[in-house]
Short mmCIF file of N, CA and C in Angstrom, two decimals:
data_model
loop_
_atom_site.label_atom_id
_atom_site.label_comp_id
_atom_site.label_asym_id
_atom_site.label_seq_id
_atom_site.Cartn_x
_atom_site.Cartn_y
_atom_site.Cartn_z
N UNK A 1 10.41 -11.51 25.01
CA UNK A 1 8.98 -11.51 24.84
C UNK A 1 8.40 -10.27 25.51
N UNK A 2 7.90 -9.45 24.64
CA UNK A 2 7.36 -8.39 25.24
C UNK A 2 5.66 -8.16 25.35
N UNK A 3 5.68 -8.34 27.14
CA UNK A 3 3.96 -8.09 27.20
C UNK A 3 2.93 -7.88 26.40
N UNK A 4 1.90 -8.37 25.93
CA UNK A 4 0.86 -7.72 25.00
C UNK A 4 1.18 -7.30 23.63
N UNK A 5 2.58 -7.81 23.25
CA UNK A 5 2.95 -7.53 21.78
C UNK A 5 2.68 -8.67 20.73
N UNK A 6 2.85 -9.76 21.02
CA UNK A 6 2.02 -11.30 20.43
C UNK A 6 3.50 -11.55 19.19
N UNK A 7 4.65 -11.42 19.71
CA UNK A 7 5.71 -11.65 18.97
C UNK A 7 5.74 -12.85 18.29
N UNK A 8 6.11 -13.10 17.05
CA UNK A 8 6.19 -14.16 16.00
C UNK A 8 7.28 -14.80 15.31
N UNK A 9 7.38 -15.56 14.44
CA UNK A 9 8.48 -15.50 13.45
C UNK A 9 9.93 -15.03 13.50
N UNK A 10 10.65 -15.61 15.24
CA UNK A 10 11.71 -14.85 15.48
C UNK A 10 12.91 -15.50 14.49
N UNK A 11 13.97 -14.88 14.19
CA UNK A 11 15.15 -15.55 12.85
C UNK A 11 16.44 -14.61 13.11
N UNK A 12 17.45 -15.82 13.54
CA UNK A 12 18.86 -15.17 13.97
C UNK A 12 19.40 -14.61 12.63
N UNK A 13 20.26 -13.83 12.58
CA UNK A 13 21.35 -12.92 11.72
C UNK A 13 21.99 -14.86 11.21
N UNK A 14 22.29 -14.86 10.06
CA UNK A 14 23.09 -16.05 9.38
C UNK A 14 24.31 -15.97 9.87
N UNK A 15 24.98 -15.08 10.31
CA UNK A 15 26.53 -14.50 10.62
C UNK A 15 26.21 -14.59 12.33
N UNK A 16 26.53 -15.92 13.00
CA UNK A 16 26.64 -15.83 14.39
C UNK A 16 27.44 -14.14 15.28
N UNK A 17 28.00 -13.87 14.24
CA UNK A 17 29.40 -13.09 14.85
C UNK A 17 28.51 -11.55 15.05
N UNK A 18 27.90 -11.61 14.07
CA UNK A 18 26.43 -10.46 14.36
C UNK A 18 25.02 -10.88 15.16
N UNK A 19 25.50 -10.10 16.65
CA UNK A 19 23.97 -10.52 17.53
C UNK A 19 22.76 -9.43 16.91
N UNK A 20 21.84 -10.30 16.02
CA UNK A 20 20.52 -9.42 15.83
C UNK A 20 19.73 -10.65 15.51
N UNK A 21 18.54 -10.29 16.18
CA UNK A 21 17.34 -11.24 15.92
C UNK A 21 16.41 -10.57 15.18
N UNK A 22 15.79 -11.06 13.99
CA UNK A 22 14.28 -10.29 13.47
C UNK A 22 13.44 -10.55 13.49
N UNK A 23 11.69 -10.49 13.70
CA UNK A 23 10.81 -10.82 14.33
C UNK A 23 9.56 -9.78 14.02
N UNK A 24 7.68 -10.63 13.86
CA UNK A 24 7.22 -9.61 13.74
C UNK A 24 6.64 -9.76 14.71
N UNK A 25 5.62 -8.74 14.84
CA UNK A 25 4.69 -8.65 16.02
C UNK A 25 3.42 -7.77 16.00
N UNK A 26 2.54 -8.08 16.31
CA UNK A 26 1.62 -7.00 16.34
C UNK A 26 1.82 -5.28 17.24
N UNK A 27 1.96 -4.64 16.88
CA UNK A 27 2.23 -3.41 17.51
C UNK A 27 1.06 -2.16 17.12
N UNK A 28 0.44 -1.81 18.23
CA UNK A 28 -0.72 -1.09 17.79
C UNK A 28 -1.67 -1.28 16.60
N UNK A 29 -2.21 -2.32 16.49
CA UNK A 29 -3.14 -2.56 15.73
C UNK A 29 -2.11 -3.30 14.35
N UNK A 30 -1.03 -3.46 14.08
CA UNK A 30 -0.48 -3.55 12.88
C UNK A 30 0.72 -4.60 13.24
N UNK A 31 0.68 -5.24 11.53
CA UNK A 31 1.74 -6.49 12.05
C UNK A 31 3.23 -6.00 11.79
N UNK A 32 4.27 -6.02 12.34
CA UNK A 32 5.25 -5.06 12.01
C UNK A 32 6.22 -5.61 12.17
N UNK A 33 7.63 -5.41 11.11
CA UNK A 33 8.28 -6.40 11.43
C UNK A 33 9.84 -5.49 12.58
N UNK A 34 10.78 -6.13 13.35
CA UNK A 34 11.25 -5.27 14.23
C UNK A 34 12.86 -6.19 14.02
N UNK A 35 13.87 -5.30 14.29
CA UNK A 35 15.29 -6.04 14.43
C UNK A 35 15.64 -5.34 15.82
N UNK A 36 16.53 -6.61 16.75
CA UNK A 36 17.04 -6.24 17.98
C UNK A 36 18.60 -6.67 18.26
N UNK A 37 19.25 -6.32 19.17
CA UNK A 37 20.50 -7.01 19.63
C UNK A 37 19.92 -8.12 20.17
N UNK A 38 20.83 -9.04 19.76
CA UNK A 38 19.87 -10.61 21.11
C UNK A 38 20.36 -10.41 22.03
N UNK A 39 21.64 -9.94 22.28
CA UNK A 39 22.47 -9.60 23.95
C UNK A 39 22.28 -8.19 24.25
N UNK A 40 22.00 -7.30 23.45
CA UNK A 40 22.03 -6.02 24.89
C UNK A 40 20.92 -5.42 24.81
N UNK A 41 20.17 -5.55 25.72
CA UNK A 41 18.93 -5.64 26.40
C UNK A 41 18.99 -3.90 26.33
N UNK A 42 19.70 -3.36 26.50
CA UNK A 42 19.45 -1.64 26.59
C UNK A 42 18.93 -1.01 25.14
N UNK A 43 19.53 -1.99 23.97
CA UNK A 43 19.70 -1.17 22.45
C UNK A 43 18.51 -1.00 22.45
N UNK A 44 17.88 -0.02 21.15
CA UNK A 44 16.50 0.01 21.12
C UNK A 44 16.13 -1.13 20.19
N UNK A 45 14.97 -1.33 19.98
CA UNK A 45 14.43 -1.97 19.11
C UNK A 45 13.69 -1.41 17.64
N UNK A 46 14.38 -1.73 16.45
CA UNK A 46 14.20 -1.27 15.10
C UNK A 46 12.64 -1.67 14.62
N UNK A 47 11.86 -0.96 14.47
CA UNK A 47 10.37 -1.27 13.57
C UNK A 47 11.11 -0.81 12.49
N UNK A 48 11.40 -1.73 11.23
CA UNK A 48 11.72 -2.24 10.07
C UNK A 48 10.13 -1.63 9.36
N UNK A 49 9.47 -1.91 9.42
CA UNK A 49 8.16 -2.22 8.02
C UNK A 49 6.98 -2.51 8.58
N UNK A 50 5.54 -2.17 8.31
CA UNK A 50 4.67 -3.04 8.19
C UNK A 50 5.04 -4.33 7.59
N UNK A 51 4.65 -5.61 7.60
CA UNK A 51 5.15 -7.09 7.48
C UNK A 51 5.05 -7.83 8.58
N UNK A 52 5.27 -9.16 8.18
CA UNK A 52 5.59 -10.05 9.08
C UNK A 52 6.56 -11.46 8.58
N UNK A 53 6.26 -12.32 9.18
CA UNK A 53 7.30 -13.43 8.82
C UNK A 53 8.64 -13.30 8.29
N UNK A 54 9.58 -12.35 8.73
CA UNK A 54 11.16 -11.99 8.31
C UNK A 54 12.21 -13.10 8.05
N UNK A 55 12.72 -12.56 7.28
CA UNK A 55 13.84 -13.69 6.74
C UNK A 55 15.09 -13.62 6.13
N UNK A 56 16.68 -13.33 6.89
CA UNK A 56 17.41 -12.95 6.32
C UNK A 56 18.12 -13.63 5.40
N UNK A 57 18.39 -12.68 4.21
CA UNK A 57 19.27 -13.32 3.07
C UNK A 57 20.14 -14.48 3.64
N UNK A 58 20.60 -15.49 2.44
CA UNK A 58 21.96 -15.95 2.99
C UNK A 58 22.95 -15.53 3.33
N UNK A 59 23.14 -14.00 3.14
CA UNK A 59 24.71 -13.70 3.37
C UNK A 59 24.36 -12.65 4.36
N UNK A 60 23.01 -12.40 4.70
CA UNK A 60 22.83 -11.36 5.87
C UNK A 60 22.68 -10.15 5.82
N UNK A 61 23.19 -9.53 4.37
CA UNK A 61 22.97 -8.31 3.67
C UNK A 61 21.09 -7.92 3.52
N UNK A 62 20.47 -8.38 3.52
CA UNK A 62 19.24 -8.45 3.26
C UNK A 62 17.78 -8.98 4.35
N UNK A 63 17.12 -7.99 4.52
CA UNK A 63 16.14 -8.93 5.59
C UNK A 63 14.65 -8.69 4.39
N UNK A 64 14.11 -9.79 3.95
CA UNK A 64 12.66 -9.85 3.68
C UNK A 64 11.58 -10.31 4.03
N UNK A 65 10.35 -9.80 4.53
CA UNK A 65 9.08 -9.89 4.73
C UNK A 65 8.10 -10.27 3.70
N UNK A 66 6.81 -10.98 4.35
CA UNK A 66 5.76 -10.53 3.72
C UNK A 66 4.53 -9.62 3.98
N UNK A 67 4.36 -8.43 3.05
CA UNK A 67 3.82 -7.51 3.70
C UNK A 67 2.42 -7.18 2.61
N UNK A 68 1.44 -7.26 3.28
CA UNK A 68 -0.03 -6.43 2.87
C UNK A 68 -0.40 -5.21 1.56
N UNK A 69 -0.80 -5.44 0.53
CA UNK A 69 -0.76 -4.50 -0.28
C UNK A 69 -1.65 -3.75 -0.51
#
């Protein structure tokens, strides 16, 4: 949970064996969606898209949002 970011909609990788969580959040004025390692706290953190509410495929190949047109 990162200070003042108002994180949302967090959703594990389908494939335990891959640590990534996806998640949106407001980030400077905008809802954005972001992918992280869930265990190593050093990696950076991916801004993916404007979007929010993320959702990976069944097979994990795929992450989709819904995003503002």
């Amino acid at each position: 949970n990162t200070p003042g970011r108002g994180e949302d909609y967090p959703v594990w990788h389908p494939d335990p064996a891959v640590d990534l969580l996806a998640y949106s959040a407001l980030d400077a004025g905008f809802e954005k969606v972001f992918v992280q390692s869930a265990s190593d706290r050093s990696a950076p953190v991916q801004a993916v898209a404007l979007g929010a509410r993320p959702a990976w495929s069944p097979d994990g190949s795929s992450l989709i949002f819904s995003a503002d047109s």
